């Protein structure tokens, strides 16, 4: 169980769920220079021994609440003995720059470390997800830091692929729901990378999974992706799973890309295939 007396975390709420608990925490983030929140599902097995950790990165407009309340993941995490950790999608609060619109700024951090003004001082979600948040989890919960996986949805699927590919020593398993898989070639990604990282496209490949797989693809980790065929963003060419599939084939990166008829971009889609994704991670992390 968490040590809730530690000064680094503030417990905001706690709810029983499938023999474990769903906890919401806040803390002062050094990377983002603001108060950040994250949700944790602590499975019942954590009362007995350290458990593996599975991080979920949410999509545009979401907070730490969306996945933990809508995805139905706790039941399957309890079956496998996995701790679920779901951070917010971006820094927030007074003094944190924002922009009008839903696809940039608050709720749309794109899991990058911004280098352009005025975003660079707060929008450091890549380092927050890969360094600061894991350190907090390792220090405050009964977990096995050598057993970590990452997955996500849409913008968060992009984040999961990028974080997972760039850090094979930290994440042993990767999956995604409808990820933005080639952001350098879609308008969402071009806007985000151009403003957060700067207008020079030579800096963008560090945050594009389809570019990264050539350097970080590995036969040791099999990536699972589910994509709804009725997803309007697929039709709008924002997601580009075919580009990631081609990059994986060229790099020899094992990939299962499942195109699911009748499913769109929302949480009904995510909840439908959540069991498969938890099983995908559980087989690696709990085996």
mmCIF file of N, CA and C in Angstrom, residues 101-152:
data_model
loop_
_atom_site.group_PDB
_atom_site.id
_atom_site.type_symbol
_atom_site.label_atom_id
_atom_site.label_comp_id
_atom_site.label_asym_id
_atom_site.label_seq_id
_atom_site.Cartn_x
_atom_site.Cartn_y
_atom_site.Cartn_z
ATOM 1 N N UNK A 101 -8.531 26.532 -28.028
ATOM 2 C CA UNK A 101 -8.629 25.351 -28.875
ATOM 3 C C UNK A 101 -8.357 24.094 -28.075
ATOM 4 N N UNK A 102 -8.875 22.972 -28.577
ATOM 5 C CA UNK A 102 -8.833 21.726 -27.823
ATOM 6 C C UNK A 102 -7.625 20.858 -28.146
ATOM 7 N N UNK A 103 -6.895 21.171 -29.217
ATOM 8 C CA UNK A 103 -5.826 20.281 -29.665
ATOM 9 C C UNK A 103 -4.432 20.832 -29.405
ATOM 10 N N UNK A 104 -4.333 21.850 -28.544
ATOM 11 C CA UNK A 104 -3.016 22.367 -28.187
ATOM 12 C C UNK A 104 -3.125 23.085 -26.854
ATOM 13 N N UNK A 105 -2.077 22.973 -26.031
ATOM 14 C CA UNK A 105 -2.086 23.609 -24.719
ATOM 15 C C UNK A 105 -2.672 22.691 -23.664
ATOM 16 N N UNK A 106 -3.470 23.231 -22.779
ATOM 17 C CA UNK A 106 -4.035 22.454 -21.675
ATOM 18 C C UNK A 106 -4.843 21.272 -22.203
ATOM 19 N N UNK A 107 -4.516 20.083 -21.695
ATOM 20 C CA UNK A 107 -5.158 18.866 -22.161
ATOM 21 C C UNK A 107 -4.523 18.271 -23.398
ATOM 22 N N UNK A 108 -3.478 18.904 -23.899
ATOM 23 C CA UNK A 108 -2.879 18.462 -25.160
ATOM 24 C C UNK A 108 -1.361 18.586 -25.120
ATOM 25 N N UNK A 109 -0.744 18.004 -24.108
ATOM 26 C CA UNK A 109 0.702 18.123 -23.950
ATOM 27 C C UNK A 109 1.524 17.312 -24.914
ATOM 28 N N UNK A 110 0.909 16.330 -25.602
ATOM 29 C CA UNK A 110 1.554 15.508 -26.622
ATOM 30 C C UNK A 110 2.775 14.737 -26.130
ATOM 31 N N UNK A 111 2.995 14.685 -24.831
ATOM 32 C CA UNK A 111 4.047 13.854 -24.243
ATOM 33 C C UNK A 111 5.420 14.160 -24.847
ATOM 34 N N UNK A 112 5.683 15.461 -25.035
ATOM 35 C CA UNK A 112 6.991 15.914 -25.502
ATOM 36 C C UNK A 112 7.635 16.773 -24.418
ATOM 37 N N UNK A 113 8.929 16.984 -24.532
ATOM 38 C CA UNK A 113 9.621 18.009 -23.748
ATOM 39 C C UNK A 113 9.745 19.239 -24.636
ATOM 40 N N UNK A 114 8.925 20.247 -24.369
ATOM 41 C CA UNK A 114 8.926 21.440 -25.201
ATOM 42 C C UNK A 114 10.250 22.177 -25.069
ATOM 43 N N UNK A 115 10.684 22.742 -26.187
ATOM 44 C CA UNK A 115 11.915 23.537 -26.199
ATOM 45 C C UNK A 115 11.665 24.966 -26.660
ATOM 46 N N UNK A 116 10.459 25.259 -27.147
ATOM 47 C CA UNK A 116 10.135 26.587 -27.660
ATOM 48 C C UNK A 116 9.350 27.377 -26.617
ATOM 49 N N UNK A 117 9.561 28.685 -26.607
ATOM 50 C CA UNK A 117 8.817 29.574 -25.718
ATOM 51 C C UNK A 117 7.382 29.731 -26.235
ATOM 52 N N UNK A 118 6.406 29.896 -25.300
ATOM 53 C CA UNK A 118 6.538 29.931 -23.836
ATOM 54 C C UNK A 118 6.320 28.575 -23.190
ATOM 55 N N UNK A 119 6.364 27.511 -23.969
ATOM 56 C CA UNK A 119 5.966 26.188 -23.497
ATOM 57 C C UNK A 119 7.065 25.444 -22.747
ATOM 58 N N UNK A 120 8.315 25.808 -22.984
ATOM 59 C CA UNK A 120 9.446 25.019 -22.491
ATOM 60 C C UNK A 120 9.521 24.923 -20.975
ATOM 61 N N UNK A 121 9.043 25.920 -20.263
ATOM 62 C CA UNK A 121 9.195 25.907 -18.806
ATOM 63 C C UNK A 121 8.234 24.965 -18.105
ATOM 64 N N UNK A 122 7.129 24.563 -18.765
ATOM 65 C CA UNK A 122 6.133 23.713 -18.105
ATOM 66 C C UNK A 122 5.818 22.425 -18.876
ATOM 67 N N UNK A 123 5.823 22.486 -20.184
ATOM 68 C CA UNK A 123 5.360 21.347 -20.978
ATOM 69 C C UNK A 123 6.498 20.353 -21.198
ATOM 70 N N UNK A 124 6.742 19.559 -20.164
ATOM 71 C CA UNK A 124 7.806 18.561 -20.179
ATOM 72 C C UNK A 124 7.222 17.192 -19.834
ATOM 73 N N UNK A 125 6.210 16.818 -20.600
ATOM 74 C CA UNK A 125 5.485 15.593 -20.292
ATOM 75 C C UNK A 125 6.292 14.336 -20.595
ATOM 76 N N UNK A 126 7.199 14.396 -21.560
ATOM 77 C CA UNK A 126 8.024 13.213 -21.836
ATOM 78 C C UNK A 126 8.869 12.862 -20.612
ATOM 79 N N UNK A 127 9.589 13.832 -20.072
ATOM 80 C CA UNK A 127 10.413 13.569 -18.893
ATOM 81 C C UNK A 127 9.566 13.301 -17.663
ATOM 82 N N UNK A 128 8.399 13.925 -17.590
ATOM 83 C CA UNK A 128 7.506 13.652 -16.469
ATOM 84 C C UNK A 128 7.081 12.183 -16.475
ATOM 85 N N UNK A 129 6.680 11.686 -17.637
ATOM 86 C CA UNK A 129 6.183 10.311 -17.745
ATOM 87 C C UNK A 129 7.307 9.294 -17.583
ATOM 88 N N UNK A 130 8.464 9.553 -18.166
ATOM 89 C CA UNK A 130 9.521 8.543 -18.184
ATOM 90 C C UNK A 130 10.469 8.618 -16.987
ATOM 91 N N UNK A 131 10.503 9.760 -16.279
ATOM 92 C CA UNK A 131 11.454 9.913 -15.176
ATOM 93 C C UNK A 131 10.774 10.254 -13.849
ATOM 94 N N UNK A 132 10.091 11.395 -13.801
ATOM 95 C CA UNK A 132 9.569 11.856 -12.513
ATOM 96 C C UNK A 132 8.459 10.970 -11.973
ATOM 97 N N UNK A 133 7.468 10.657 -12.789
ATOM 98 C CA UNK A 133 6.356 9.839 -12.309
ATOM 99 C C UNK A 133 6.811 8.442 -11.889
ATOM 100 N N UNK A 134 7.623 7.733 -12.688
ATOM 101 C CA UNK A 134 8.106 6.433 -12.210
ATOM 102 C C UNK A 134 8.863 6.515 -10.891
ATOM 103 N N UNK A 135 9.639 7.562 -10.692
ATOM 104 C CA UNK A 135 10.355 7.708 -9.419
ATOM 105 C C UNK A 135 9.381 7.823 -8.254
ATOM 106 N N UNK A 136 8.307 8.585 -8.446
ATOM 107 C CA UNK A 136 7.298 8.710 -7.400
ATOM 108 C C UNK A 136 6.625 7.367 -7.115
ATOM 109 N N UNK A 137 6.311 6.644 -8.171
ATOM 110 C CA UNK A 137 5.655 5.343 -7.994
ATOM 111 C C UNK A 137 6.591 4.374 -7.280
ATOM 112 N N UNK A 138 7.837 4.335 -7.689
ATOM 113 C CA UNK A 138 8.796 3.413 -7.074
ATOM 114 C C UNK A 138 9.016 3.733 -5.594
ATOM 115 N N UNK A 139 9.003 5.000 -5.251
ATOM 116 C CA UNK A 139 9.289 5.408 -3.878
ATOM 117 C C UNK A 139 8.095 5.257 -2.932
ATOM 118 N N UNK A 140 6.880 5.282 -3.479
ATOM 119 C CA UNK A 140 5.701 5.371 -2.625
ATOM 120 C C UNK A 140 4.780 4.156 -2.648
ATOM 121 N N UNK A 141 5.062 3.178 -3.513
ATOM 122 C CA UNK A 141 4.170 2.035 -3.635
ATOM 123 C C UNK A 141 4.962 0.732 -3.647
ATOM 124 N N UNK A 142 4.269 -0.348 -3.324
ATOM 125 C CA UNK A 142 4.881 -1.679 -3.323
ATOM 126 C C UNK A 142 4.894 -2.216 -4.749
ATOM 127 N N UNK A 143 5.932 -1.855 -5.502
ATOM 128 C CA UNK A 143 6.021 -2.217 -6.907
ATOM 129 C C UNK A 143 7.374 -2.823 -7.229
ATOM 130 N N UNK A 144 7.426 -3.487 -8.390
ATOM 131 C CA UNK A 144 8.664 -4.017 -8.920
ATOM 132 C C UNK A 144 9.126 -3.091 -10.050
ATOM 133 N N UNK A 145 10.101 -2.223 -9.820
ATOM 134 C CA UNK A 145 10.506 -1.249 -10.837
ATOM 135 C C UNK A 145 11.140 -1.870 -12.064
ATOM 136 N N UNK A 146 11.481 -3.152 -12.005
ATOM 137 C CA UNK A 146 12.042 -3.837 -13.156
ATOM 138 C C UNK A 146 10.971 -4.397 -14.080
ATOM 139 N N UNK A 147 9.698 -4.239 -13.691
ATOM 140 C CA UNK A 147 8.583 -4.763 -14.476
ATOM 141 C C UNK A 147 7.614 -3.625 -14.771
ATOM 142 N N UNK A 148 7.776 -2.985 -15.934
ATOM 143 C CA UNK A 148 6.942 -1.854 -16.298
ATOM 144 C C UNK A 148 6.489 -1.983 -17.752
ATOM 145 N N UNK A 149 5.245 -1.604 -17.998
ATOM 146 C CA UNK A 149 4.718 -1.531 -19.346
ATOM 147 C C UNK A 149 4.030 -0.201 -19.553
ATOM 148 N N UNK A 150 3.729 0.123 -20.812
ATOM 149 C CA UNK A 150 3.093 1.400 -21.120
ATOM 150 C C UNK A 150 2.135 1.226 -22.290
ATOM 151 N N UNK A 151 0.962 1.859 -22.180
ATOM 152 C CA UNK A 151 0.005 1.881 -23.279
ATOM 153 C C UNK A 151 -0.792 3.171 -23.216
ATOM 154 N N UNK A 152 -1.571 3.447 -24.266
ATOM 155 C CA UNK A 152 -2.294 4.698 -24.292
ATOM 156 C C UNK A 152 -3.249 4.771 -25.459
#
